[in-house]
GROMACS .gro file of C-alpha atoms in nm:
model
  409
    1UNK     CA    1   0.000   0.000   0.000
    2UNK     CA    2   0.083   0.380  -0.066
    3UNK     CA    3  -0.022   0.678   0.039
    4UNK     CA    4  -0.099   0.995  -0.161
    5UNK     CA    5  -0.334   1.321  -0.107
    6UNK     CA    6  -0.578   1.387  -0.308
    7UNK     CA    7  -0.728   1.698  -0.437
    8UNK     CA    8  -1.115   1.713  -0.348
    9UNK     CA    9  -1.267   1.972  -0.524
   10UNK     CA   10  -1.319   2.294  -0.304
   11UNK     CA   11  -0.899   2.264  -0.438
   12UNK     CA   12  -1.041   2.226  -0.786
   13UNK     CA   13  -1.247   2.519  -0.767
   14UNK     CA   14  -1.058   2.735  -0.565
   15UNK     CA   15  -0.766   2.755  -0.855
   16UNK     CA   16  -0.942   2.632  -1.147
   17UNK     CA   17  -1.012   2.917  -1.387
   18UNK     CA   18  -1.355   2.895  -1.481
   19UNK     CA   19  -1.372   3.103  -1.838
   20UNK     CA   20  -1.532   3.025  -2.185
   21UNK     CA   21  -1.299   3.099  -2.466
   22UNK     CA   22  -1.004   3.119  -2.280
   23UNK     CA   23  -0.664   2.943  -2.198
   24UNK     CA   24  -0.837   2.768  -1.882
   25UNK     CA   25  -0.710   2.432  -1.715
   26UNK     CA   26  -1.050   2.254  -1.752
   27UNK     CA   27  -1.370   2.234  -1.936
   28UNK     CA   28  -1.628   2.373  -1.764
   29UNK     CA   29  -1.804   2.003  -1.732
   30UNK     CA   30  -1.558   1.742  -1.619
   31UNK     CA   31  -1.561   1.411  -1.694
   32UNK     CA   32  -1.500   1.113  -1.416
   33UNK     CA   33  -1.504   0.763  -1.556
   34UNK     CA   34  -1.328   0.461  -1.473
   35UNK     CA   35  -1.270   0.068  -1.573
   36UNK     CA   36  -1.372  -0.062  -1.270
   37UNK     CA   37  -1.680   0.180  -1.141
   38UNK     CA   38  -1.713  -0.007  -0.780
   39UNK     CA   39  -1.372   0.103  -0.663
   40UNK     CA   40  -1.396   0.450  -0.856
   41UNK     CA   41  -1.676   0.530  -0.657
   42UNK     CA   42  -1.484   0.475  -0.348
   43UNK     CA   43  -1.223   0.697  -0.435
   44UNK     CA   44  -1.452   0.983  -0.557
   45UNK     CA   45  -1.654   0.992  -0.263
   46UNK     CA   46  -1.360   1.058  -0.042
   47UNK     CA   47  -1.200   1.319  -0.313
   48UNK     CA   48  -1.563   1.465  -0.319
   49UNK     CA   49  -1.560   1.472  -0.713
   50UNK     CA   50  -1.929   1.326  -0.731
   51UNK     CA   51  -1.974   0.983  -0.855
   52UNK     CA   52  -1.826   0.892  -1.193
   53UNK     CA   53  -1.978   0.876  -1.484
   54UNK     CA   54  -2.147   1.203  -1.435
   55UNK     CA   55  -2.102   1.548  -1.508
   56UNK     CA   56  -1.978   1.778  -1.267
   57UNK     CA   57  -2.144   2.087  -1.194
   58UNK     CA   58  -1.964   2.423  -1.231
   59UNK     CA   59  -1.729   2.485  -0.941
   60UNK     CA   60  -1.822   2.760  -0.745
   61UNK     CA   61  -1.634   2.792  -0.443
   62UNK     CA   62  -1.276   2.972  -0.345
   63UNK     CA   63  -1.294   2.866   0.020
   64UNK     CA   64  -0.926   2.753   0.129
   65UNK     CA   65  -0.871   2.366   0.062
   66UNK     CA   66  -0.827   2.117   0.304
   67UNK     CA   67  -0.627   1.765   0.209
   68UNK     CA   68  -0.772   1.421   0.211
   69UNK     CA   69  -0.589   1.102   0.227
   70UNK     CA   70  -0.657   0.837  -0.009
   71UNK     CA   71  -0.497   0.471   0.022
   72UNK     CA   72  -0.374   0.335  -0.335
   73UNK     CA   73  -0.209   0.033  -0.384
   74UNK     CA   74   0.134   0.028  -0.546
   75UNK     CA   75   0.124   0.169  -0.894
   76UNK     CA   76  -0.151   0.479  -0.810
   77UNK     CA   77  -0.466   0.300  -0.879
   78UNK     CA   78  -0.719   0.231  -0.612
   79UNK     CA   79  -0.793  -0.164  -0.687
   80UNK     CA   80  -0.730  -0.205  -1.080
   81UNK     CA   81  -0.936   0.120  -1.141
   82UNK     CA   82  -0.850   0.495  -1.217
   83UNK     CA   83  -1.010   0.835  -1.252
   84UNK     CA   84  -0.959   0.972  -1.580
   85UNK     CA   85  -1.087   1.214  -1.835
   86UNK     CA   86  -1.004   1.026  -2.115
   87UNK     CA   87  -0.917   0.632  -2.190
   88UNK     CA   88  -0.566   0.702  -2.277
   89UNK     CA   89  -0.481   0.929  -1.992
   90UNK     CA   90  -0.304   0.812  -1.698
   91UNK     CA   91  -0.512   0.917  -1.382
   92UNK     CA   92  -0.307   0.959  -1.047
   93UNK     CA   93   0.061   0.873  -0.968
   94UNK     CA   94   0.269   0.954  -0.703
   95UNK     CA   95   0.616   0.861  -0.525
   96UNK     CA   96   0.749   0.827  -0.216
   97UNK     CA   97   0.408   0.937  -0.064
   98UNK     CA   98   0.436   1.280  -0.294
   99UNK     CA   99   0.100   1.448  -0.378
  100UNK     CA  100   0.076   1.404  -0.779
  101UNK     CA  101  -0.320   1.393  -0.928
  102UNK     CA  102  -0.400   1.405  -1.275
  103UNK     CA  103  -0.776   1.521  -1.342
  104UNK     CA  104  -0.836   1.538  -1.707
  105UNK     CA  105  -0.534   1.648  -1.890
  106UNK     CA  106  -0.432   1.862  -1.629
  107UNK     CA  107  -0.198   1.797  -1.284
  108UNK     CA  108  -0.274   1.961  -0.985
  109UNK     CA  109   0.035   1.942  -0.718
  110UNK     CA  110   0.091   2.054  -0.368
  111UNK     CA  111   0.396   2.148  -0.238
  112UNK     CA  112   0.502   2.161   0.144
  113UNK     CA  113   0.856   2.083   0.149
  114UNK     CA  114   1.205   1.994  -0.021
  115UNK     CA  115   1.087   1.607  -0.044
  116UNK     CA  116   0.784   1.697  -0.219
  117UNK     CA  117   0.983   1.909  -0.506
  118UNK     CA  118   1.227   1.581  -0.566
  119UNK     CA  119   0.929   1.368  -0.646
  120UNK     CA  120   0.776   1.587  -0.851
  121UNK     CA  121   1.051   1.700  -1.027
  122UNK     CA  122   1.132   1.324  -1.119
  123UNK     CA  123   0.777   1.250  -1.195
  124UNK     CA  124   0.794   1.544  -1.442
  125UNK     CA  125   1.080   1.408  -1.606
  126UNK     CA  126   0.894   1.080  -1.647
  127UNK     CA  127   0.593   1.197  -1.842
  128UNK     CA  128   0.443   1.556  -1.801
  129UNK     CA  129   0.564   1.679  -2.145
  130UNK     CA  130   0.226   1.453  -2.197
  131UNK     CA  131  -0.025   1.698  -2.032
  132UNK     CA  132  -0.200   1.987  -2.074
  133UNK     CA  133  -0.148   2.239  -1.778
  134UNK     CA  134   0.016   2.217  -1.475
  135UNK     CA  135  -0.192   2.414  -1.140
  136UNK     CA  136   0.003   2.478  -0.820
  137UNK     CA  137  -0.009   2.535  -0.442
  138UNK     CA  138   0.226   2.634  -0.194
  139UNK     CA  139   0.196   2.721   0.180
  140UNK     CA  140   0.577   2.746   0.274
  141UNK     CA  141   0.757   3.088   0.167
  142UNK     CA  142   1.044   2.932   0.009
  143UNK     CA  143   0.922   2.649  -0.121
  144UNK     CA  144   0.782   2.840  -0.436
  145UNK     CA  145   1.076   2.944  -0.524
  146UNK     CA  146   1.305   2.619  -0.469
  147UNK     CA  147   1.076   2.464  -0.696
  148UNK     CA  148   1.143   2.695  -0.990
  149UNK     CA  149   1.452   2.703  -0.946
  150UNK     CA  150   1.459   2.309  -0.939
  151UNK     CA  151   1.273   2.338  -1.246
  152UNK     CA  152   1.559   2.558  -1.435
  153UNK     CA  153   1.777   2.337  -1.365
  154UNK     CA  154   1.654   2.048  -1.580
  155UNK     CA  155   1.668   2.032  -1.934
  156UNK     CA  156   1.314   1.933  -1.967
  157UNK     CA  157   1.231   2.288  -1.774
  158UNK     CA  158   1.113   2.466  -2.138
  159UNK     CA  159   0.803   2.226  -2.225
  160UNK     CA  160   0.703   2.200  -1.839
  161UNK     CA  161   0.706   2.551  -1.739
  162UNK     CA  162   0.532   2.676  -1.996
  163UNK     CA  163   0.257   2.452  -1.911
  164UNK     CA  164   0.164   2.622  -1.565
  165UNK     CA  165  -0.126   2.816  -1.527
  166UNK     CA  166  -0.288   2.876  -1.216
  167UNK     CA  167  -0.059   2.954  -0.909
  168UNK     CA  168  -0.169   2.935  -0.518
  169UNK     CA  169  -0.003   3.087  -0.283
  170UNK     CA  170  -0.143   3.070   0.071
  171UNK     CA  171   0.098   3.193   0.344
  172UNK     CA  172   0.061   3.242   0.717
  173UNK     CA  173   0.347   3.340   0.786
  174UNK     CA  174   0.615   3.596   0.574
  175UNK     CA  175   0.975   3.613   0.554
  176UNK     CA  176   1.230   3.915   0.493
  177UNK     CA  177   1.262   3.734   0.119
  178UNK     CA  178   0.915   3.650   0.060
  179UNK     CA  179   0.876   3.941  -0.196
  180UNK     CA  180   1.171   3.847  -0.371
  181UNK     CA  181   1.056   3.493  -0.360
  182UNK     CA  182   0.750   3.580  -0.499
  183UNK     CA  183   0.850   3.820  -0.812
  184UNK     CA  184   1.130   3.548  -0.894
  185UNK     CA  185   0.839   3.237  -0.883
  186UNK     CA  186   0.629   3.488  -1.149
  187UNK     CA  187   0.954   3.541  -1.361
  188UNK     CA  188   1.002   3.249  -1.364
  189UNK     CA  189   0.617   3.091  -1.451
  190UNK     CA  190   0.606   3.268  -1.793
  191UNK     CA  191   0.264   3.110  -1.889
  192UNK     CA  192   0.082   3.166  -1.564
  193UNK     CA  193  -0.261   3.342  -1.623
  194UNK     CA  194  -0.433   3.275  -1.322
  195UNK     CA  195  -0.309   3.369  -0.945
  196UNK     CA  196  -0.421   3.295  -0.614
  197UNK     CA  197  -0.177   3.520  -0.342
  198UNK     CA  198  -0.313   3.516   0.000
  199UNK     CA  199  -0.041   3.646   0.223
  200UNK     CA  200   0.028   3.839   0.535
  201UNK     CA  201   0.205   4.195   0.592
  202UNK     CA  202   0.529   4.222   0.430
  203UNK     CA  203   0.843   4.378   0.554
  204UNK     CA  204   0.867   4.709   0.421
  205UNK     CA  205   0.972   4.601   0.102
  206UNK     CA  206   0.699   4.612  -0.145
  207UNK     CA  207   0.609   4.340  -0.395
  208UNK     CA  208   0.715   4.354  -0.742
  209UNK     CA  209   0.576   4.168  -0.998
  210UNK     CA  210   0.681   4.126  -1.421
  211UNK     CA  211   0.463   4.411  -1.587
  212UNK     CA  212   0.497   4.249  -1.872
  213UNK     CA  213   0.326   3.897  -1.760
  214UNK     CA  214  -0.009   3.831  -1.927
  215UNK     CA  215  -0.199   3.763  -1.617
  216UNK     CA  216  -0.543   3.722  -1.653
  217UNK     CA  217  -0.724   3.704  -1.319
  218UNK     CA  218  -0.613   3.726  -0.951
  219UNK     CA  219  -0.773   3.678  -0.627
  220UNK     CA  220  -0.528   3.845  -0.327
  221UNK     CA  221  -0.580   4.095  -0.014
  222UNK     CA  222  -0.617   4.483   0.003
  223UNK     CA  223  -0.245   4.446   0.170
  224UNK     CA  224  -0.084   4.263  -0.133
  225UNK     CA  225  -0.308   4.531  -0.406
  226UNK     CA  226  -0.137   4.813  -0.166
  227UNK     CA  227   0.227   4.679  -0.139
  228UNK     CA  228   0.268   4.639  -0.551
  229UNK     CA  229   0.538   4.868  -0.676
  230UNK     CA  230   0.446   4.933  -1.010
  231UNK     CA  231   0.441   4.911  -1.326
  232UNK     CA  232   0.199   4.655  -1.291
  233UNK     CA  233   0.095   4.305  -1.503
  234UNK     CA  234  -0.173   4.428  -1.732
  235UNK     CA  235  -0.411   4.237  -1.487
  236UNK     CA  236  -0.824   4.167  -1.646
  237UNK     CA  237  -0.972   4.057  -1.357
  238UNK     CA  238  -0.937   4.113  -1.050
  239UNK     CA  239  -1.069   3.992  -0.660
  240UNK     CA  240  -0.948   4.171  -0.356
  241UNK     CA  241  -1.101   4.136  -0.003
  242UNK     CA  242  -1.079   4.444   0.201
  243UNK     CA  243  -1.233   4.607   0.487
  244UNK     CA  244  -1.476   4.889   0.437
  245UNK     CA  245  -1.211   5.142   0.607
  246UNK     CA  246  -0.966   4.990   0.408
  247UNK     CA  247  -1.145   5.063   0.096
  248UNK     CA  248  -1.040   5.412   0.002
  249UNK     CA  249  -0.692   5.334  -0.006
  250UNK     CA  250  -0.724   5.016  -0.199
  251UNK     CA  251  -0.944   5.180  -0.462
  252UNK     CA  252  -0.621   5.448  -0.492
  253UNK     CA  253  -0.374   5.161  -0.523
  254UNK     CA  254  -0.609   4.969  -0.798
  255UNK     CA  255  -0.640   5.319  -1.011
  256UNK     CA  256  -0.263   5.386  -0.984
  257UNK     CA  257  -0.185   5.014  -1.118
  258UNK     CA  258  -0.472   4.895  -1.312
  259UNK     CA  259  -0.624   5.211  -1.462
  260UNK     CA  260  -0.551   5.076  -1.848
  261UNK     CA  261  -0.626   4.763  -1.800
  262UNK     CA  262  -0.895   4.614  -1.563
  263UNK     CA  263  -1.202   4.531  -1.717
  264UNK     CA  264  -1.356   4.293  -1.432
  265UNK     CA  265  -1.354   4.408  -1.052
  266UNK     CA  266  -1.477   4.205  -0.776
  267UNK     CA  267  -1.426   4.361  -0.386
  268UNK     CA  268  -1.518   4.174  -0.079
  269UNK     CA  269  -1.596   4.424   0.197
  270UNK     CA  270  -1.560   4.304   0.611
  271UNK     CA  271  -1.762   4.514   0.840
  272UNK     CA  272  -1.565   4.558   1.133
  273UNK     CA  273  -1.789   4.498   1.436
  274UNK     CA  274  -1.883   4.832   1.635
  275UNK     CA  275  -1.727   5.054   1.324
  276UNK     CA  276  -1.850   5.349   1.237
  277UNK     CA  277  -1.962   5.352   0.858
  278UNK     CA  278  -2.015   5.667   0.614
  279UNK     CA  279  -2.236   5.460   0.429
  280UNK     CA  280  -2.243   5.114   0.208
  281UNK     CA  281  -2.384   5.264  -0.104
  282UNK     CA  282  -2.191   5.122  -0.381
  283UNK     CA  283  -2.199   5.453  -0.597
  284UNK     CA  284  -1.928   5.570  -0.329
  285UNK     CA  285  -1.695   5.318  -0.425
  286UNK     CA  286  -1.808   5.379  -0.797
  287UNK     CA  287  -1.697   5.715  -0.706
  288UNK     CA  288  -1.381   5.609  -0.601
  289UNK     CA  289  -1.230   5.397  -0.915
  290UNK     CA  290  -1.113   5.566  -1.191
  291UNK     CA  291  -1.109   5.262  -1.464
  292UNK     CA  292  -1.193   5.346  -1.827
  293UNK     CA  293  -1.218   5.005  -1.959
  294UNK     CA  294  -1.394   4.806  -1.665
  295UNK     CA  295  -1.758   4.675  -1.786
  296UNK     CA  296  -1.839   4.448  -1.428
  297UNK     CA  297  -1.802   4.564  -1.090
  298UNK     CA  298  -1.922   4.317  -0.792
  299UNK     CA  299  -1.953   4.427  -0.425
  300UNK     CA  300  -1.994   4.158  -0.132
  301UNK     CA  301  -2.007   4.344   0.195
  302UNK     CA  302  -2.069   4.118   0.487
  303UNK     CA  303  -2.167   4.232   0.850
  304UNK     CA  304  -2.309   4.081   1.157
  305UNK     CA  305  -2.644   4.198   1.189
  306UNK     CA  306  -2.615   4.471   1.424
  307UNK     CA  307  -2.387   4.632   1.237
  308UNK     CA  308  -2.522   4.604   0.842
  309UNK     CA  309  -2.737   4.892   0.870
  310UNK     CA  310  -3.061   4.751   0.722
  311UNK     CA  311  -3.315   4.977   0.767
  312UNK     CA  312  -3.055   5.279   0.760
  313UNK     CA  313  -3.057   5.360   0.342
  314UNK     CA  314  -2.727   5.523   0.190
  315UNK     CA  315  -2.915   5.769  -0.033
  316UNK     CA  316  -2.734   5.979  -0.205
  317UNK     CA  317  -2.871   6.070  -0.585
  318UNK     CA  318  -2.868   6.452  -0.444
  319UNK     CA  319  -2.500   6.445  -0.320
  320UNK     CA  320  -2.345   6.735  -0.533
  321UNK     CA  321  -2.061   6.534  -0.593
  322UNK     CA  322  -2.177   6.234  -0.694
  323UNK     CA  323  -2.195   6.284  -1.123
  324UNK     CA  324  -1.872   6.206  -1.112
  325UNK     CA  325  -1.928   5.863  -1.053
  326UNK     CA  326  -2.037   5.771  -1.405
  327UNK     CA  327  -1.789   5.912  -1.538
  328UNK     CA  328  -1.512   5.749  -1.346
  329UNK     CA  329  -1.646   5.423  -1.491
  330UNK     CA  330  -1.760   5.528  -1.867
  331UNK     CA  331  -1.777   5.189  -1.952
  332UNK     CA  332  -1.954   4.997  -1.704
  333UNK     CA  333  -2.235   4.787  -1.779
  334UNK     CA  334  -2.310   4.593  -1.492
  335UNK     CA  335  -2.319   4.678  -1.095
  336UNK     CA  336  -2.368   4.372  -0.881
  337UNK     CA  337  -2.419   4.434  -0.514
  338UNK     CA  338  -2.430   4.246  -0.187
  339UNK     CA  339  -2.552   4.486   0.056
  340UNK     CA  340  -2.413   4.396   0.406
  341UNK     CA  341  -2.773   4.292   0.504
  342UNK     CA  342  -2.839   4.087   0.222
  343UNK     CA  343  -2.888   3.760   0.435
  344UNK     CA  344  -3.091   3.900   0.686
  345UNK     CA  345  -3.439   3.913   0.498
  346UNK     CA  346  -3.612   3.697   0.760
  347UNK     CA  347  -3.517   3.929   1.066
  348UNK     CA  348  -3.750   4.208   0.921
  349UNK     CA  349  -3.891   4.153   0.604
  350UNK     CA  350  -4.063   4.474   0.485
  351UNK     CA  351  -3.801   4.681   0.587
  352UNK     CA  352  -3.581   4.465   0.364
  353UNK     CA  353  -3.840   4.513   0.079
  354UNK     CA  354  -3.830   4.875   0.151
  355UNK     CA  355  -3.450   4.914   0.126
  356UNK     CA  356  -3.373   4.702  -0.174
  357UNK     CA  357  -3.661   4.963  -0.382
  358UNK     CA  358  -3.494   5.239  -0.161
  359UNK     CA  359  -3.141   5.121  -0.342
  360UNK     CA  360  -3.295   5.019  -0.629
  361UNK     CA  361  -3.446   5.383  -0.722
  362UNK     CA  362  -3.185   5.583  -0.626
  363UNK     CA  363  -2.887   5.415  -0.803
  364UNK     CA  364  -3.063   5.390  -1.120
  365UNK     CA  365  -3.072   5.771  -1.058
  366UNK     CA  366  -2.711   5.762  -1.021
  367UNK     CA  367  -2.580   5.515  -1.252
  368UNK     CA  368  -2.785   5.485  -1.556
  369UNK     CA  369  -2.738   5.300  -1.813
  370UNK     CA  370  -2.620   5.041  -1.601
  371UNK     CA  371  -2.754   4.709  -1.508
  372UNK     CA  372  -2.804   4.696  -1.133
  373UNK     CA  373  -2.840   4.310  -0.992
  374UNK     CA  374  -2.915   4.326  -0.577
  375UNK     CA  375  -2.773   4.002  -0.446
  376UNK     CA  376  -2.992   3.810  -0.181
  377UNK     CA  377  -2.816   3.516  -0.144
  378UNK     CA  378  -2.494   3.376  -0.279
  379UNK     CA  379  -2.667   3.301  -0.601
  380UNK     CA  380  -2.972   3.517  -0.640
  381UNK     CA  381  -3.057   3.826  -0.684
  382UNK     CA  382  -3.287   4.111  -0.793
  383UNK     CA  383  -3.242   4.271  -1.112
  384UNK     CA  384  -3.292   4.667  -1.231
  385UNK     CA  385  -3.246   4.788  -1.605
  386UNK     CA  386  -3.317   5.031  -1.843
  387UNK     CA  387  -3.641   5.063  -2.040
  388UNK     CA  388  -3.607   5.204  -2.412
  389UNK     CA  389  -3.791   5.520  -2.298
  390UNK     CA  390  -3.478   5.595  -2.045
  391UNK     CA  391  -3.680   5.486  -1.719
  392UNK     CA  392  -3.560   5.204  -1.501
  393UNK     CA  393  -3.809   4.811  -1.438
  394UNK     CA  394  -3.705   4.731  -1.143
  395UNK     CA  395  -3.851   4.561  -0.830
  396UNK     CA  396  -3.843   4.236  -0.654
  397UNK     CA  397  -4.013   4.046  -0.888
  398UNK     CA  398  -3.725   3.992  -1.129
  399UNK     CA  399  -3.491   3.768  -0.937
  400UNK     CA  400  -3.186   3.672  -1.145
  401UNK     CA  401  -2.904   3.357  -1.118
  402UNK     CA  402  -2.575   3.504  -0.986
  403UNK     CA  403  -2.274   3.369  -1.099
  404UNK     CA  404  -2.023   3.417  -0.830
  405UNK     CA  405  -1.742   3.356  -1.093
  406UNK     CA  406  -1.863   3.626  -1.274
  407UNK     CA  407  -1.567   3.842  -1.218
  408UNK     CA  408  -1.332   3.649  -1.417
  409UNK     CA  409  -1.531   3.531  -1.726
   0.00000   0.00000   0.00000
């Protein structure tokens, strides 16, 4: 018997870049089937895939992932069978106990320490010139960058490196070099278009990152937005989670770096408990960005219930200064919102009626032409929008599907 960790899918979901016409690491539906379906079913249970034989349904999640063990015997296959996308794939492998999973086409690896890199490092010099993309996580500071520079080493480093492209980097704690650690890992990943960096406060150094590297999407902290030296990647989509006091500054920081090129914006906003707010109106933060070319801006706010305001309404379609917010965003076509109440309807319903047409009616006052959705849930909302004759339809009776990956399609 042998030992390997398996990826279950909040892992999947949390890196997997979830886009239609672009250079993405999966299909949107993945396939699970197997030789031997009795012992595949085993094995997908405990990964959490879903049985096989069935299609998955479109990962939604981010939340951090935990590992699950999974007992193989010797060769990677649990009893005779596999998990595989495809007949002529090879499903798992590992060595020496080394995390190694193959899901589709692509490999998803974590890395926790020197040991790890030497197995995978041999198993890519076995047969991962055969793949399709490579996705990454890392909790240890230097570990990121001992495996690149593993990599470089070997004269198969070409065709493997330019097959990674989703990167996640979850530290708790940081190092005097972790900035340098990080830029060189990004130099180094040429190909990378999707980035996951959740770290805490840097030295004083900032972070500096190749302004040349076609990023495409990445989910980080207000810290890391705030510490970039620029010039920046030309990043398209972005994810930041902040706290409302925080949000001023980050806004600043996103303008300074991303002002040519963001096009999708999505801001997670903590109520600090027993703060005192100005207000959670999201034509304030509209008011804030200065991005010519972004088209979808999402706000999540989230509050305990004594401190989300509902019943208190942020109106502000009078405010002298607010006509600039249009034109800070000329290009905007859709304003999602999660107001920090939004999953308190049963505590008082009519006053929650009253302040999503409160909302409603005074940022399609503010913001028109755009397309206001007024979250409810995770995945449901209520949607405003321009009539021909210039007036808004909007009201509680046209409840939409949310996407919550919407920021990076």
């Amino acid at each position: 018997m042998s030992t390997f960790l398996a990826a279950p899918r909040a892992f999947v979901e949390s890196i997997y870049p979830y886009s239609s016409g672009q250079d993405s690491g999966l299909s949107n539906e993945q396939h699970v089937r197997s030789t031997d379906s009795q012992g595949c079913n085993r094995i997908a249970k405990k990964m959490d895939i879903a049985q096989v034989e069935v299609q998955l349904p479109l990962p939604r999640s981010w939340d951090p992932y935990v590992m699950q063990e999974v007992e193989l015997v010797d060769g990677g296959c649990a009893e005779g069978s596999a998990l595989s996308g495809s007949s002529q794939d090879t499903t798992t492998w590992s060595e020496d106990g080394q995390l190694l999973v193959q899901i589709d086409r692509d490999v998803y690896l974590f890395l926790r320490d020197q040991a790890d890199i030497d197995a995978v490092v041999r198993a890519f010099a076995r047969g991962i010139l055969g793949f399709r993309h490579v996705h990454v996580e890392v909790h240890c500071p230097r570990t990121l960058r001992t495996f690149c520079d593993a990599l470089a080493r070997e004269a198969f480093a070409p065709q493997v490196i330019n097959k990674f492209r989703s990167l996640k980097l979850v530290l708790s704690t940081s190092l005097r070099s972790t900035p340098d650690d990080v830029s060189v890992a990004f130099r180094s990943l040429t190909d990378l278009k999707h980035a996951q960096l959740l770290l805490p406060a840097f030295h004083r150094r900032g972070l500096c990152l190749p302004h040349k590297q076609p990023i495409r999407s990445l989910t980080t902290e207000s810290f890391t937005i705030r510490s970039l030296r620029g010039p920046a990647p030309p990043l398209v989509n972005l994810s930041v989670n902040t706290t409302l006091e925080d949000e001023k500054a980050l806004c600043a920081s996103i303008n300074r770096l991303f002002e040519h090129s963001l096009v999708r914006l999505r801001i997670l906003r903590q109520y600090e408990p027993c703060a005192k707010h100005t207000g959670p109106s999201p034509a304030r933060t509209c008011f804030l960005l200065y991005l010519p070319h972004l088209v979808y801006l999402e706000l999540r706010d989230t509050a305990l219930l004594r401190d989300s305001g509902l019943g208190q309404v942020d109106l502000i379609s009078q405010a002298p200064w607010i006509h600039y917010a249009p034109r800070n965003l000329p290009k905007l076509k859709l304003l999602l919102w999660a107001p920090p109440w939004h999953q308190y309807l049963e505590y008082a319903p009519r006053i929650y009626a009253q302040s999503i047409a409160a909302y409603q009616e005074d940022l399609s006052l503010v913001l028109r032409p755009v397309h206001l959705v007024m979250c409810e849930s995770q995945t449901e909302g209520f949607l405003s929008y321009p009539l021909p004759d210039g007036t808004y339809r909007h009201g509680r009776e046209s409840s939409v599907y949310v996407d919550e990956d919407g920021w990076r399609r």
